Amino acid sequence: MRFLILSDLHANFEALTAVLTDAESKYDKVVCCGDLVGYNPDPAAIVDWCSGHCAHVVRGNHDKVVAGIDDLEWFNPIAQVSARWTMSQLSQEQLHYLRDIPRGPAVLEHFELFHGTPFDEDEYVLSEKVAGQSLSALQMPLAFFGHTHVQGGFFRQHRRLGIIKAVQLDESEYAIQLEPDLLYMINPGSVGQPRDGDPRAAYALYDSDARLVTLRRVEYPIATTYRKLKSAGLPDALGLRLFNGQ
Ligand code: ZN
């Protein structure tokens, strides 16, 4: 089975469209590590697309806040503005869909999914220490996660912890052949708001027969998203960060 792995779409329709064009005919099923909404100007379109196309989704911290499960006050002021605006843009049905997304980990046939760590969807796996704790808690040898908006991840072989890097800036993909007896935690990167210094939309493909994960990056019309964001009255900083991938 070939999977398209998405995370942190964050209401960026142009980025999702570019990813789907780039990945076309390379996957059979879509899974998502959460954060469908927040920050960018197309929450309704992204929620509708995910509800129609994703086989499995785990909820992210932004989904939780916009759905009213968690409190807004934990967000920084800019994220609060965007969360309030997002709530006003979604129908009752779309809000119900967000509310019903299960929290991770979701343990599936070939891998598991979570947003932050297996313990906490709001925790960031950026250090080797947190990665080590999360790897110890995996229920499958392979997990996909999100939340950091940084493509790459970690693996463990016995006691040795290794780092998986993002696709290089002058490349469009990086393939990882999974080895037996290793544990992997892989972040496909953020579709809608990359923060690893590469503004291109990020995603991953996984072929479970070949045991091959492919990290990919694809350009999208950031200026279009920026224009829509401005005319929606969302904070300028949210648009500017897209150009820098920060
Ligand atoms: Zn996010």
JSON list of N, CA and C in Angstrom, two decimals, residues 4 11 13 24 31 47 55 60 98-99 105 117 121 128 130 139 149 164 169 173 177 186 191 196 201-202 211-212 234:
[
{"chain": "A", "resi": 4, "resn": "LEU", "atom": "N", "xyz": [0.06, 8.66, 1.20]},
{"chain": "A", "resi": 4, "resn": "LEU", "atom": "CA", "xyz": [0.44, 10.07, 1.19]},
{"chain": "A", "resi": 4, "resn": "LEU", "atom": "C", "xyz": [0.31, 10.54, 2.64]},
{"chain": "A", "resi": 11, "resn": "ALA", "atom": "N", "xyz": [-4.79, 25.27, 6.78]},
{"chain": "A", "resi": 11, "resn": "ALA", "atom": "CA", "xyz": [-5.69, 26.09, 5.95]},
{"chain": "A", "resi": 11, "resn": "ALA", "atom": "C", "xyz": [-5.01, 26.76, 4.76]},
{"chain": "A", "resi": 13, "resn": "PHE", "atom": "N", "xyz": [-4.62, 26.32, 1.12]},
{"chain": "A", "resi": 13, "resn": "PHE", "atom": "CA", "xyz": [-5.17, 25.57, -0.01]},
{"chain": "A", "resi": 13, "resn": "PHE", "atom": "C", "xyz": [-4.20, 25.51, -1.19]},
{"chain": "A", "resi": 24, "resn": "GLU", "atom": "N", "xyz": [0.53, 13.15, -7.37]},
{"chain": "A", "resi": 24, "resn": "GLU", "atom": "CA", "xyz": [-0.51, 12.49, -8.14]},
{"chain": "A", "resi": 24, "resn": "GLU", "atom": "C", "xyz": [-0.06, 11.11, -8.66]},
{"chain": "A", "resi": 31, "resn": "VAL", "atom": "N", "xyz": [-3.18, 9.88, 4.82]},
{"chain": "A", "resi": 31, "resn": "VAL", "atom": "CA", "xyz": [-3.31, 10.00, 6.28]},
{"chain": "A", "resi": 31, "resn": "VAL", "atom": "C", "xyz": [-2.76, 11.36, 6.70]},
{"chain": "A", "resi": 47, "resn": "VAL", "atom": "N", "xyz": [-10.79, 21.57, 5.56]},
{"chain": "A", "resi": 47, "resn": "VAL", "atom": "CA", "xyz": [-11.59, 20.62, 6.36]},
{"chain": "A", "resi": 47, "resn": "VAL", "atom": "C", "xyz": [-12.41, 19.74, 5.41]},
{"chain": "A", "resi": 55, "resn": "ALA", "atom": "N", "xyz": [-8.01, 8.86, 4.97]},
{"chain": "A", "resi": 55, "resn": "ALA", "atom": "CA", "xyz": [-8.44, 7.60, 5.57]},
{"chain": "A", "resi": 55, "resn": "ALA", "atom": "C", "xyz": [-8.32, 7.68, 7.09]},
{"chain": "A", "resi": 60, "resn": "GLY", "atom": "N", "xyz": [-4.70, 17.86, 15.83]},
{"chain": "A", "resi": 60, "resn": "GLY", "atom": "CA", "xyz": [-3.59, 18.69, 16.26]},
{"chain": "A", "resi": 60, "resn": "GLY", "atom": "C", "xyz": [-4.07, 19.71, 17.28]},
{"chain": "A", "resi": 98, "resn": "LEU", "atom": "N", "xyz": [-14.10, 18.60, 13.03]},
{"chain": "A", "resi": 98, "resn": "LEU", "atom": "CA", "xyz": [-12.86, 18.86, 13.80]},
{"chain": "A", "resi": 98, "resn": "LEU", "atom": "C", "xyz": [-12.96, 18.28, 15.21]},
{"chain": "A", "resi": 99, "resn": "ARG", "atom": "N", "xyz": [-14.14, 18.46, 15.83]},
{"chain": "A", "resi": 99, "resn": "ARG", "atom": "CA", "xyz": [-14.33, 17.99, 17.21]},
{"chain": "A", "resi": 99, "resn": "ARG", "atom": "C", "xyz": [-14.21, 16.48, 17.30]},
{"chain": "A", "resi": 105, "resn": "PRO", "atom": "N", "xyz": [-1.96, 8.56, 19.89]},
{"chain": "A", "resi": 105, "resn": "PRO", "atom": "CA", "xyz": [-1.57, 7.86, 18.67]},
{"chain": "A", "resi": 105, "resn": "PRO", "atom": "C", "xyz": [-2.70, 7.04, 18.06]},
{"chain": "A", "resi": 117, "resn": "THR", "atom": "N", "xyz": [3.80, 14.33, 20.55]},
{"chain": "A", "resi": 117, "resn": "THR", "atom": "CA", "xyz": [4.47, 13.09, 20.99]},
{"chain": "A", "resi": 117, "resn": "THR", "atom": "C", "xyz": [3.37, 12.05, 21.24]},
{"chain": "A", "resi": 121, "resn": "GLU", "atom": "N", "xyz": [-0.19, 15.86, 22.53]},
{"chain": "A", "resi": 121, "resn": "GLU", "atom": "CA", "xyz": [-0.23, 16.45, 21.18]},
{"chain": "A", "resi": 121, "resn": "GLU", "atom": "C", "xyz": [0.31, 17.88, 21.13]},
{"chain": "A", "resi": 128, "resn": "GLU", "atom": "N", "xyz": [16.86, 15.50, 20.88]},
{"chain": "A", "resi": 128, "resn": "GLU", "atom": "CA", "xyz": [17.06, 14.05, 20.89]},
{"chain": "A", "resi": 128, "resn": "GLU", "atom": "C", "xyz": [16.50, 13.43, 22.16]},
{"chain": "A", "resi": 130, "resn": "VAL", "atom": "N", "xyz": [13.72, 14.33, 23.89]},
{"chain": "A", "resi": 130, "resn": "VAL", "atom": "CA", "xyz": [12.27, 14.09, 23.74]},
{"chain": "A", "resi": 130, "resn": "VAL", "atom": "C", "xyz": [12.03, 13.01, 22.70]},
{"chain": "A", "resi": 139, "resn": "GLN", "atom": "N", "xyz": [4.34, 2.06, 19.54]},
{"chain": "A", "resi": 139, "resn": "GLN", "atom": "CA", "xyz": [3.70, 0.74, 19.51]},
{"chain": "A", "resi": 139, "resn": "GLN", "atom": "C", "xyz": [3.97, 0.02, 18.20]},
{"chain": "A", "resi": 149, "resn": "HIS", "atom": "N", "xyz": [6.55, 21.39, 12.45]},
{"chain": "A", "resi": 149, "resn": "HIS", "atom": "CA", "xyz": [6.66, 21.99, 11.11]},
{"chain": "A", "resi": 149, "resn": "HIS", "atom": "C", "xyz": [8.08, 21.88, 10.57]},
{"chain": "A", "resi": 164, "resn": "ILE", "atom": "N", "xyz": [17.19, 12.18, 11.11]},
{"chain": "A", "resi": 164, "resn": "ILE", "atom": "CA", "xyz": [16.83, 12.20, 9.69]},
{"chain": "A", "resi": 164, "resn": "ILE", "atom": "C", "xyz": [16.62, 13.65, 9.29]},
{"chain": "A", "resi": 169, "resn": "LEU", "atom": "N", "xyz": [17.84, 21.97, 0.20]},
{"chain": "A", "resi": 169, "resn": "LEU", "atom": "CA", "xyz": [17.22, 23.11, -0.48]},
{"chain": "A", "resi": 169, "resn": "LEU", "atom": "C", "xyz": [17.28, 23.02, -2.01]},
{"chain": "A", "resi": 173, "resn": "GLU", "atom": "N", "xyz": [13.56, 15.75, -3.32]},
{"chain": "A", "resi": 173, "resn": "GLU", "atom": "CA", "xyz": [13.19, 14.61, -2.48]},
{"chain": "A", "resi": 173, "resn": "GLU", "atom": "C", "xyz": [14.37, 13.94, -1.80]},
{"chain": "A", "resi": 177, "resn": "GLN", "atom": "N", "xyz": [15.23, 4.29, 3.03]},
{"chain": "A", "resi": 177, "resn": "GLN", "atom": "CA", "xyz": [14.92, 2.86, 3.00]},
{"chain": "A", "resi": 177, "resn": "GLN", "atom": "C", "xyz": [14.90, 2.35, 4.44]},
{"chain": "A", "resi": 186, "resn": "ILE", "atom": "N", "xyz": [9.05, 9.79, 11.96]},
{"chain": "A", "resi": 186, "resn": "ILE", "atom": "CA", "xyz": [9.31, 10.65, 10.81]},
{"chain": "A", "resi": 186, "resn": "ILE", "atom": "C", "xyz": [8.25, 11.74, 10.70]},
{"chain": "A", "resi": 191, "resn": "VAL", "atom": "N", "xyz": [2.69, 21.00, 5.38]},
{"chain": "A", "resi": 191, "resn": "VAL", "atom": "CA", "xyz": [2.17, 21.40, 4.06]},
{"chain": "A", "resi": 191, "resn": "VAL", "atom": "C", "xyz": [2.02, 22.92, 4.02]},
{"chain": "A", "resi": 196, "resn": "ASP", "atom": "N", "xyz": [11.24, 25.18, 8.67]},
{"chain": "A", "resi": 196, "resn": "ASP", "atom": "CA", "xyz": [12.62, 24.69, 8.69]},
{"chain": "A", "resi": 196, "resn": "ASP", "atom": "C", "xyz": [13.51, 25.44, 7.71]},
{"chain": "A", "resi": 201, "resn": "ALA", "atom": "N", "xyz": [6.24, 23.68, 0.26]},
{"chain": "A", "resi": 201, "resn": "ALA", "atom": "CA", "xyz": [5.33, 22.77, 0.98]},
{"chain": "A", "resi": 201, "resn": "ALA", "atom": "C", "xyz": [6.03, 21.42, 1.15]},
{"chain": "A", "resi": 202, "resn": "ALA", "atom": "N", "xyz": [5.81, 20.81, 2.32]},
{"chain": "A", "resi": 202, "resn": "ALA", "atom": "CA", "xyz": [6.49, 19.55, 2.65]},
{"chain": "A", "resi": 202, "resn": "ALA", "atom": "C", "xyz": [5.46, 18.43, 2.82]},
{"chain": "A", "resi": 211, "resn": "ARG", "atom": "N", "xyz": [8.95, -0.71, 1.88]},
{"chain": "A", "resi": 211, "resn": "ARG", "atom": "CA", "xyz": [9.48, -0.13, 3.12]},
{"chain": "A", "resi": 211, "resn": "ARG", "atom": "C", "xyz": [10.30, 1.13, 2.82]},
{"chain": "A", "resi": 212, "resn": "LEU", "atom": "N", "xyz": [9.73, 1.97, 2.00]},
{"chain": "A", "resi": 212, "resn": "LEU", "atom": "CA", "xyz": [10.43, 3.17, 1.55]},
{"chain": "A", "resi": 212, "resn": "LEU", "atom": "C", "xyz": [9.62, 4.42, 1.90]},
{"chain": "A", "resi": 234, "resn": "LEU", "atom": "N", "xyz": [-6.25, 38.79, 8.18]},
{"chain": "A", "resi": 234, "resn": "LEU", "atom": "CA", "xyz": [-5.38, 38.05, 9.11]},
{"chain": "A", "resi": 234, "resn": "LEU", "atom": "C", "xyz": [-4.05, 38.80, 9.27]}
]
